[in-house]
Amino acid sequence: MIKRIEHLGIAVDNLESALPIFEALLGSKVYKEEIVVSEGVRTAFLKVGESKIELLEATNKDSAIAKFLAKNKGGFHHIAFEVDNINEELIRLESEGFQLIHATPKSGADNKRIAFLHPKSTKGLLVELCQEKTS
Ligand code: ZN
């Protein structure tokens, strides 16, 4: 079951210059910064009420974020839904005809198991499913 919007992912060319802008915009400080080596991203999280903003900077040129920034100037990148059981949700969504980028969940930032759906099957929207790691 999809429970809520957990965060919105925003691609930025440079985290150092982006942080003060988003901290001023939201009136709150970054509470976590984390590198996800497997995704080639450096992330920073800010709280927005019950949701979050995840800022994403590429750590290498093969990163999905680097490719996104080559096509776009930056800005909105993906929406992340919190789910109660990510394995069940992937099975449900695949049976509904959605194309999965990750057939099995992987380890993501902010203590989450994550998986992405392919934007081809969601009218161009990149969708992340995430579930809090329990241990
Ligand atoms: Zn995300």
mmCIF file of C-alpha atoms and ligand atoms in Angstrom:
data_model
loop_
_atom_site.group_PDB
_atom_site.id
_atom_site.type_symbol
_atom_site.label_atom_id
_atom_site.label_comp_id
_atom_site.label_asym_id
_atom_site.label_seq_id
_atom_site.Cartn_x
_atom_site.Cartn_y
_atom_site.Cartn_z
ATOM 1 C CA MET A 1 0.000 0.000 0.000
ATOM 2 C CA ILE A 2 1.217 3.485 -0.831
ATOM 3 C CA LYS A 3 1.005 5.532 2.375
ATOM 4 C CA ARG A 4 2.139 9.065 1.580
ATOM 5 C CA ILE A 5 4.568 11.276 -0.291
ATOM 6 C CA GLU A 6 7.816 10.659 1.573
ATOM 7 C CA HIS A 7 9.966 13.118 -0.338
ATOM 8 C CA LEU A 8 10.500 14.974 -3.590
ATOM 9 C CA GLY A 9 13.885 14.603 -5.264
ATOM 10 C CA ILE A 10 15.430 17.771 -6.692
ATOM 11 C CA ALA A 11 18.520 17.574 -8.908
ATOM 12 C CA VAL A 12 21.128 20.288 -8.369
ATOM 13 C CA ASP A 13 24.412 20.949 -10.125
ATOM 14 C CA ASN A 14 26.162 21.872 -6.894
ATOM 15 C CA LEU A 15 25.049 20.998 -3.383
ATOM 16 C CA GLU A 16 27.129 23.715 -1.686
ATOM 17 C CA SER A 17 25.435 26.484 -3.627
ATOM 18 C CA ALA A 18 21.995 24.824 -3.437
ATOM 19 C CA LEU A 19 21.918 24.327 0.336
ATOM 20 C CA PRO A 20 21.625 27.971 1.410
ATOM 21 C CA ILE A 21 18.926 28.558 -1.225
ATOM 22 C CA PHE A 22 16.738 25.680 -0.076
ATOM 23 C CA GLU A 23 17.405 26.362 3.615
ATOM 24 C CA ALA A 24 16.263 29.955 3.080
ATOM 25 C CA LEU A 25 13.272 28.846 0.992
ATOM 26 C CA LEU A 26 12.037 26.321 3.551
ATOM 27 C CA GLY A 27 13.193 28.111 6.691
ATOM 28 C CA SER A 28 14.859 24.951 7.970
ATOM 29 C CA LYS A 29 18.324 23.427 8.028
ATOM 30 C CA VAL A 30 19.563 20.319 6.274
ATOM 31 C CA TYR A 31 19.314 17.495 8.815
ATOM 32 C CA LYS A 32 21.185 14.801 6.933
ATOM 33 C CA GLU A 33 23.790 14.543 4.185
ATOM 34 C CA GLU A 34 24.688 11.199 2.710
ATOM 35 C CA ILE A 35 26.610 9.781 -0.257
ATOM 36 C CA VAL A 36 24.981 6.813 -2.027
ATOM 37 C CA VAL A 37 27.945 5.298 -3.844
ATOM 38 C CA SER A 38 25.870 2.796 -5.856
ATOM 39 C CA GLU A 39 23.738 5.636 -7.310
ATOM 40 C CA GLY A 40 26.608 8.084 -7.789
ATOM 41 C CA VAL A 41 24.847 10.768 -5.775
ATOM 42 C CA ARG A 42 25.418 12.985 -2.805
ATOM 43 C CA THR A 43 22.159 13.792 -1.061
ATOM 44 C CA ALA A 44 20.969 16.327 1.486
ATOM 45 C CA PHE A 45 17.579 16.219 3.207
ATOM 46 C CA LEU A 46 15.375 19.015 4.506
ATOM 47 C CA LYS A 47 12.065 18.564 6.286
ATOM 48 C CA VAL A 48 8.867 20.115 4.941
ATOM 49 C CA GLY A 49 6.176 19.298 7.453
ATOM 50 C CA GLU A 50 5.619 15.547 7.203
ATOM 51 C CA SER A 51 7.453 15.304 3.879
ATOM 52 C CA LYS A 52 11.017 15.986 2.832
ATOM 53 C CA ILE A 53 13.028 17.504 0.047
ATOM 54 C CA GLU A 54 15.986 15.424 -1.140
ATOM 55 C CA LEU A 55 18.638 17.439 -2.964
ATOM 56 C CA LEU A 56 20.727 15.309 -5.309
ATOM 57 C CA GLU A 57 24.154 16.117 -6.706
ATOM 58 C CA ALA A 58 26.019 13.776 -9.062
ATOM 59 C CA THR A 59 29.311 12.388 -7.785
ATOM 60 C CA ASN A 60 30.404 11.143 -11.207
ATOM 61 C CA LYS A 61 29.499 11.721 -14.839
ATOM 62 C CA ASP A 62 27.804 8.315 -15.236
ATOM 63 C CA SER A 63 25.357 9.081 -12.435
ATOM 64 C CA ALA A 64 21.679 9.252 -13.410
ATOM 65 C CA ILE A 65 21.687 12.756 -11.932
ATOM 66 C CA ALA A 66 24.588 13.814 -14.183
ATOM 67 C CA LYS A 67 22.636 12.571 -17.206
ATOM 68 C CA PHE A 68 19.503 14.364 -16.020
ATOM 69 C CA LEU A 69 21.431 17.615 -15.554
ATOM 70 C CA ALA A 70 22.909 17.293 -19.037
ATOM 71 C CA LYS A 71 19.350 17.440 -20.414
ATOM 72 C CA ASN A 72 17.768 19.752 -17.848
ATOM 73 C CA LYS A 73 19.093 22.650 -15.832
ATOM 74 C CA GLY A 74 18.092 20.903 -12.626
ATOM 75 C CA GLY A 75 14.929 21.017 -10.604
ATOM 76 C CA PHE A 76 12.268 18.395 -10.006
ATOM 77 C CA HIS A 77 13.641 14.876 -10.535
ATOM 78 C CA HIS A 78 11.447 12.262 -8.783
ATOM 79 C CA ILE A 79 8.587 11.700 -6.374
ATOM 80 C CA ALA A 80 9.029 9.149 -3.590
ATOM 81 C CA PHE A 81 6.101 7.317 -2.038
ATOM 82 C CA GLU A 82 6.414 5.576 1.293
ATOM 83 C CA VAL A 83 5.008 2.061 1.168
ATOM 84 C CA ASP A 84 4.277 -0.392 3.954
ATOM 85 C CA ASN A 85 5.734 -3.399 2.094
ATOM 86 C CA ILE A 86 8.017 -2.618 -0.838
ATOM 87 C CA ASN A 87 8.235 -6.218 -2.094
ATOM 88 C CA GLU A 88 4.444 -6.539 -2.257
ATOM 89 C CA GLU A 89 4.104 -3.117 -3.904
ATOM 90 C CA LEU A 90 6.610 -4.051 -6.632
ATOM 91 C CA ILE A 91 4.632 -7.217 -7.378
ATOM 92 C CA ARG A 92 1.341 -5.293 -7.402
ATOM 93 C CA LEU A 93 2.648 -2.512 -9.650
ATOM 94 C CA GLU A 94 4.297 -4.916 -12.068
ATOM 95 C CA SER A 95 1.008 -6.834 -12.341
ATOM 96 C CA GLU A 96 -0.708 -3.486 -13.079
ATOM 97 C CA GLY A 97 1.647 -3.119 -16.043
ATOM 98 C CA PHE A 98 4.202 -0.709 -14.610
ATOM 99 C CA GLN A 99 7.768 -1.137 -15.752
ATOM 100 C CA LEU A 100 10.223 -1.572 -12.893
ATOM 101 C CA ILE A 101 13.755 -0.192 -12.966
ATOM 102 C CA HIS A 102 14.546 -2.261 -9.868
ATOM 103 C CA ALA A 103 12.739 -5.600 -9.629
ATOM 104 C CA THR A 104 14.093 -6.015 -6.121
ATOM 105 C CA PRO A 105 14.636 -3.223 -3.595
ATOM 106 C CA LYS A 106 18.085 -1.792 -3.022
ATOM 107 C CA SER A 107 19.645 0.233 -0.274
ATOM 108 C CA GLY A 108 19.034 3.969 -0.612
ATOM 109 C CA ALA A 109 19.726 7.133 1.354
ATOM 110 C CA ASP A 110 18.098 8.018 4.678
ATOM 111 C CA ASN A 111 17.845 4.438 5.982
ATOM 112 C CA LYS A 112 15.479 3.270 3.237
ATOM 113 C CA ARG A 113 14.988 0.321 0.941
ATOM 114 C CA ILE A 114 14.115 1.801 -2.434
ATOM 115 C CA ALA A 115 13.070 0.886 -5.972
ATOM 116 C CA PHE A 116 12.253 3.029 -8.986
ATOM 117 C CA LEU A 117 9.550 2.666 -11.630
ATOM 118 C CA HIS A 118 10.433 3.489 -15.212
ATOM 119 C CA PRO A 119 9.047 6.860 -16.353
ATOM 120 C CA LYS A 120 7.990 5.208 -19.635
ATOM 121 C CA SER A 121 5.063 3.640 -17.804
ATOM 122 C CA THR A 122 4.139 6.706 -15.727
ATOM 123 C CA LYS A 123 3.765 9.423 -18.378
ATOM 124 C CA GLY A 124 7.317 10.605 -17.819
ATOM 125 C CA LEU A 125 7.209 10.820 -14.014
ATOM 126 C CA LEU A 126 10.102 9.130 -12.216
ATOM 127 C CA VAL A 127 8.611 7.318 -9.203
ATOM 128 C CA GLU A 128 10.542 5.966 -6.234
ATOM 129 C CA LEU A 129 9.048 3.574 -3.701
ATOM 130 C CA CYS A 130 10.670 3.574 -0.286
ATOM 131 C CA GLN A 131 10.302 1.719 2.959
ATOM 132 C CA GLU A 132 12.108 2.445 6.211
ATOM 133 C CA LYS A 133 14.685 -0.218 7.070
ATOM 134 C CA THR A 134 13.566 -1.963 10.208
ATOM 135 C CA SER A 135 16.981 -2.981 11.496
HETATM 136 ZN ZN ZN B 1 14.606 9.862 -3.519
#
